[in-house]
Structure formats: C-alpha cells, structure tokens
Short mmCIF file of C-alpha atoms in Angstrom, two decimals:
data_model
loop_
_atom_site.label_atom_id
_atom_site.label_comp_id
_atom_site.label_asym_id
_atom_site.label_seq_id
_atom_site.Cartn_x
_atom_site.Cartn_y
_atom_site.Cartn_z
CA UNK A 457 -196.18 -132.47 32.67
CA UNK A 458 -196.34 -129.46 35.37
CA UNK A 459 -193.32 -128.23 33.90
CA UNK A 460 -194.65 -128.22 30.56
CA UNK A 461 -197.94 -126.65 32.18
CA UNK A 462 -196.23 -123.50 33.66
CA UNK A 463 -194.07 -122.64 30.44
CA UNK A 464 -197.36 -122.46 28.60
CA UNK A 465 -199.02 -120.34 31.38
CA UNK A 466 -195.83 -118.43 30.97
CA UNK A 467 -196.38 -117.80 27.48
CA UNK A 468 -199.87 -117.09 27.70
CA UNK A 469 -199.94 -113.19 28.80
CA UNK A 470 -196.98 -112.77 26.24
CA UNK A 471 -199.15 -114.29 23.67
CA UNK A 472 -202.17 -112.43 24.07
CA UNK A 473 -200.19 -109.15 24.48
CA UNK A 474 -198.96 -110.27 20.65
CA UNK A 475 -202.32 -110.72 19.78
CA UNK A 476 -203.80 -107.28 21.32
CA UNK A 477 -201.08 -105.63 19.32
CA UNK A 478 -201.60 -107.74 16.14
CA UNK A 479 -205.29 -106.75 16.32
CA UNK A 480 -204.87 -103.21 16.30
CA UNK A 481 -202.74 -103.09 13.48
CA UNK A 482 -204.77 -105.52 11.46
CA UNK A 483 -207.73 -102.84 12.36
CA UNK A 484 -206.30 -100.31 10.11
CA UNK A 485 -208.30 -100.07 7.36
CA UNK A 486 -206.05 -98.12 4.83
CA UNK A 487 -202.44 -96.83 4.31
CA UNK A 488 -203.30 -93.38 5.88
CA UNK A 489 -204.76 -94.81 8.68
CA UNK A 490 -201.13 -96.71 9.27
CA UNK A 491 -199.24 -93.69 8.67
CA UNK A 492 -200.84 -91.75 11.52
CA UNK A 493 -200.90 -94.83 13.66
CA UNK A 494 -197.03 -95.06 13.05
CA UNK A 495 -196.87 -91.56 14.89
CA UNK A 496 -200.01 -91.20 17.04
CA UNK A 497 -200.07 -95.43 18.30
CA UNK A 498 -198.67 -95.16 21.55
CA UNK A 499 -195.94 -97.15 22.88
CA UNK A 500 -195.86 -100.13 21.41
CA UNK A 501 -196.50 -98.36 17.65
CA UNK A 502 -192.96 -99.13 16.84
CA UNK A 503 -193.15 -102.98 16.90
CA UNK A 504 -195.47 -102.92 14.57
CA UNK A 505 -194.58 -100.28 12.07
CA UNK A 506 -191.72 -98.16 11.53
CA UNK A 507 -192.19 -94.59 12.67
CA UNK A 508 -193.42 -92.44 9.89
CA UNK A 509 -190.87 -89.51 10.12
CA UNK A 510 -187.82 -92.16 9.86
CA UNK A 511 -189.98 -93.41 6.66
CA UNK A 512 -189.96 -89.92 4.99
CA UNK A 513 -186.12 -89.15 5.97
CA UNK A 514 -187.01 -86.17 8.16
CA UNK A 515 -184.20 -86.36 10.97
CA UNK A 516 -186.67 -84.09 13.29
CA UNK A 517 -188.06 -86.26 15.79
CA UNK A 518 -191.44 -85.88 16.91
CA UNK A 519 -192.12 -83.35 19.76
CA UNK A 520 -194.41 -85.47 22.41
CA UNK A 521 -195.55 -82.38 23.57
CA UNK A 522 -196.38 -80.44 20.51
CA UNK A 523 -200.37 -80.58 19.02
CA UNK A 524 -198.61 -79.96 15.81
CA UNK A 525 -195.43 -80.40 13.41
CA UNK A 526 -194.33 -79.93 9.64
CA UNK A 527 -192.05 -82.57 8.79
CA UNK A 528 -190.32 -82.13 5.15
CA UNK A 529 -189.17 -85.54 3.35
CA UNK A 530 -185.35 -85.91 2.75
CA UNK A 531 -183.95 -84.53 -0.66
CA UNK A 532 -183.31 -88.35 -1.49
CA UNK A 533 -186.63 -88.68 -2.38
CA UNK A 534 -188.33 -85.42 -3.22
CA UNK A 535 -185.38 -83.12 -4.36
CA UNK A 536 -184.20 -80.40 -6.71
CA UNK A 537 -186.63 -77.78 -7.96
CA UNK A 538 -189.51 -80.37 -5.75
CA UNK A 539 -190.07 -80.16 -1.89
CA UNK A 540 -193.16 -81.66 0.06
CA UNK A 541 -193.93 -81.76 3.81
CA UNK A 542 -196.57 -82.58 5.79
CA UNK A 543 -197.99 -81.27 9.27
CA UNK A 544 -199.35 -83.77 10.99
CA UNK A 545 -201.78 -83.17 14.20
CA UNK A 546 -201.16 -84.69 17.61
CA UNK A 547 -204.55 -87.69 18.12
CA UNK A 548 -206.07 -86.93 14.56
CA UNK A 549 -205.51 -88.57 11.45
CA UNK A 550 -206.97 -85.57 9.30
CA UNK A 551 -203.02 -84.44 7.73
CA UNK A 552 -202.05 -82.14 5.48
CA UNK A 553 -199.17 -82.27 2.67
CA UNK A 554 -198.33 -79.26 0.88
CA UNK A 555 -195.88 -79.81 -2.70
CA UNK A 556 -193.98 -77.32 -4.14
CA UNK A 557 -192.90 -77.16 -7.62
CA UNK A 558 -190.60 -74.33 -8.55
CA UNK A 559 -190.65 -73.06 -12.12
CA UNK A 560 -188.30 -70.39 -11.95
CA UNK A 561 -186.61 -68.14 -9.03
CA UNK A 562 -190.07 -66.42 -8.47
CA UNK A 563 -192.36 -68.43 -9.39
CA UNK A 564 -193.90 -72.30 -8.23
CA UNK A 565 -196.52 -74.21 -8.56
CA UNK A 566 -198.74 -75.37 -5.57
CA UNK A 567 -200.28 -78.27 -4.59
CA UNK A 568 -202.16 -79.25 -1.01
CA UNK A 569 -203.33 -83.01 -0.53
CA UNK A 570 -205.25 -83.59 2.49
CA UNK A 571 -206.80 -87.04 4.46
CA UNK A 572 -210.18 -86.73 6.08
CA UNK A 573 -210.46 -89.72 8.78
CA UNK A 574 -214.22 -89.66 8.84
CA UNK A 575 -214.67 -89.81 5.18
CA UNK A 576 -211.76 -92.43 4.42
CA UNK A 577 -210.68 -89.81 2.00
CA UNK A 578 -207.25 -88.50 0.62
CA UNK A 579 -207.88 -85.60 -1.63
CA UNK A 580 -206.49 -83.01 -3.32
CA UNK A 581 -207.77 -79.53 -1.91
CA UNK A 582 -205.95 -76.56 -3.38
CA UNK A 583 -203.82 -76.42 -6.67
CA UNK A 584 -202.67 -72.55 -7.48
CA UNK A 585 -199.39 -70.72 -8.59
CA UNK A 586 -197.56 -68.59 -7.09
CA UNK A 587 -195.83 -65.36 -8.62
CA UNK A 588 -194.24 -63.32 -6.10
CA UNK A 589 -196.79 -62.81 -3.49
CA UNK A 590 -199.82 -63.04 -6.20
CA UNK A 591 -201.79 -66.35 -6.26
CA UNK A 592 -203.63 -68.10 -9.51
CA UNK A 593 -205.80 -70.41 -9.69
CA UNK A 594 -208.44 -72.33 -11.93
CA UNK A 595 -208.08 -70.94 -15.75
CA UNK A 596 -205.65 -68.09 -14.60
CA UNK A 597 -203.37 -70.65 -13.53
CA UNK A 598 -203.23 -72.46 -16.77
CA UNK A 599 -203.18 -69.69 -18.56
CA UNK A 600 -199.81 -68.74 -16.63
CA UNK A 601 -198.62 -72.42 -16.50
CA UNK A 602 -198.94 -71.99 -20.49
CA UNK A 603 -195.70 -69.78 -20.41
CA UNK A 604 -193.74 -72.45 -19.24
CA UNK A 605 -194.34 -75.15 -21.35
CA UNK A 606 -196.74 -76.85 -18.91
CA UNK A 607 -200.53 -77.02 -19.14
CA UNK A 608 -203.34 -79.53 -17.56
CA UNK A 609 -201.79 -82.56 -18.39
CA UNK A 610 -198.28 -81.80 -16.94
CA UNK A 611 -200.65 -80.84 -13.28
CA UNK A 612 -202.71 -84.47 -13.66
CA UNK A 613 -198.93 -86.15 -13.95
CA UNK A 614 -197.33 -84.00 -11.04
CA UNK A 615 -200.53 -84.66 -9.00
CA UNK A 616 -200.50 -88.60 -9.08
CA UNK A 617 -196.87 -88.44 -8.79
CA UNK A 618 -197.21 -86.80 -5.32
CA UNK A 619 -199.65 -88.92 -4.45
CA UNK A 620 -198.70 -92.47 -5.87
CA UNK A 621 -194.46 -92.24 -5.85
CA UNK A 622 -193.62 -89.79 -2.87
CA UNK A 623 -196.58 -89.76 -0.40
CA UNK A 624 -198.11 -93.36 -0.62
CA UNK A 625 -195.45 -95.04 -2.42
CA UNK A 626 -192.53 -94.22 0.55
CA UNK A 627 -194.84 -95.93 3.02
CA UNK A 628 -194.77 -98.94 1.25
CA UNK A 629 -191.70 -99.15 0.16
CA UNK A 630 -190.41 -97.44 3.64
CA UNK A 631 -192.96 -98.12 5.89
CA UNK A 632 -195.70 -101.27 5.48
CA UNK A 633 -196.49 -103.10 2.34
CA UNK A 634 -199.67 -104.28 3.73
CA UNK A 635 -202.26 -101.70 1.34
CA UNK A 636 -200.98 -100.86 -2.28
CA UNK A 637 -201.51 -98.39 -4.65
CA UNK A 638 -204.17 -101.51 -5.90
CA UNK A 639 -205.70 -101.91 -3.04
CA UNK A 640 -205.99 -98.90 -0.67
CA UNK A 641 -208.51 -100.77 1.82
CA UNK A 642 -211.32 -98.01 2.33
CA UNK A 643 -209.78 -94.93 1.59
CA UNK A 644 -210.72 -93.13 -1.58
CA UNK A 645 -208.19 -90.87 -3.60
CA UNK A 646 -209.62 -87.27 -5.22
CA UNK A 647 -208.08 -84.81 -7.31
CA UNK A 648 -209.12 -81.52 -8.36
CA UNK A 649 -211.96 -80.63 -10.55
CA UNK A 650 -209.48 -78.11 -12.58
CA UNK A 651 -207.26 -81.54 -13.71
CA UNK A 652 -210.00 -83.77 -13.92
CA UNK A 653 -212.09 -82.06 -16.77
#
C-alpha cells in the first residue's frame, strides 16, 4: 500500500504540470490566438502545438531577441506568381500578413490581412495595386484590374483564398485542428468594403 502511495505522490506534480499546460491551451479562444501562442508561449509552447514558422515552411527560426520578424511561407504552399508573409511582434498577438499577387513584371496586386487581439478580429485592411512605384486603390484599382481580365469578383476569390486555404487553413492542416474554418471560436473574419459591395 505505501508503495502504491508514493508512485501516486510521484505522479501528482507531473500531473498537475499536464494539467497547467492543458489549461492554457484549452484557454485559447480562436485559431489566431494559437498561432501566436505557438511562437510567443514560452517554453513549454512546443508540447502543445507545433511552432508556427515550421507550420508555414519558413526555415528562419525565430530570433529570441528580436521585437519583430517577417517570415514568408514556403513556395510549397503559396508559390509562382503568389507570395505571402507575415511579421509577427514579439508578446502581441496583433500580426500582420501582407499577399502579393503579380500580374505582370511590373505590376501586382496587394493585399494586407491583419488580427486585432482586443477585438477578436482578423480583417482585411488594405487592398491596392501596384504599377511601378504608383499605388491604386478603391474604383481606380478596378478600373486597372479591368485590363487584365480580373475585376471584383476575382479580388472576393483571392481574398478568402488567403484567408481560408493559406493563412488559416495551414494551421489546421499544419498546426492544430482544434478551431475550423466552421467554427473559429471568437474571432470574427472582415474583408474590405471595396469587395463586399
């Protein structure tokens, strides 16, 4: 019986250190509030989640000693005339991802997505195009979109794409599957009034 005894008082601090641990994570409310845990968690972060620059493919490790960092994501899953990165900020969740879509040698269109912790929001906060070093946006944008083939519809499609299949969908597929695109916990998605209308 004493033996019996001291292997559960054994297990005890080991099980409660499980349990501290468990309860953070389980604290997270939403997807964006894993991803920044995954970097920003401390120590133990790792047994709980996989780090999120390993999830994106960026083989740049995290500088401890840095406030902040621009990570791109691998070419296996954003590739080809696409690229998207995101800087992320040393103790805040509040992460930026800028996408850029090229159309031609000179010209690409671009998109900035950003997540506000105290407003459990991920939103979308510029959309413009780039020609040279001259910037468009709103109805000049479309109306220069319009030479290519592309128009408001083509923006709403890249815009949820970055969001649902290369931002939020490589954490769950790469990093937790505990918050889907169904249920996001208490974050709120936004896009831009100009592809909303």
């Amino acid at each position: 019986m004493k033996k019996h005894f001291k292997k559960i008082l054994w297990l005890i601090p080991i099980l409660l250190f499980c349990l501290y641990w468990l309860g953070i994570y389980l604290s997270l409310k939403n997807p964006m509030e894993e991803i920044n845990y995954s970097e920003n968690g401390g120590m133990m972060r790792n047994m709980i989640v996989k780090p999120y620059t390993q999830t994106i493919g960026s083989e740049v490790p995290w500088k401890e000693d840095e406030g902040f960092q621009t990570f791109p994501y691998s070419d296996k899953i954003v590739g080809g005339k696409e690229h998207l990165a995101v800087t992320m900020f040393r103790g805040t969740a509040d992460w930026f991802y800028l996408y850029k879509y090229k159309l031609d040698e000179n010209t690409s269109v671009n998109l900035i997505f950003e997540y506000k912790a105290s407003k459990k929001i991920f939103y979308q906060s510029d959309l413009y195009l780039t020609i040279d070093e001259t910037s468009y946006e709103g109805q000049q944008l479309l109306d220069q979109l319009a030479a290519y083939g592309k128009d408001r519809t083509w923006l709403k499609k890249q815009s949820k794409k970055v969001v649902e299949q290369y931002i939020l969908g490589t954490w769950f597929r790469n990093g937790s599957s505990r918050y889907s695109l169904k249920h996001l916990g208490d974050m709120k998605i936004e896009y831009d009034k100009l592809i909303d209308e």
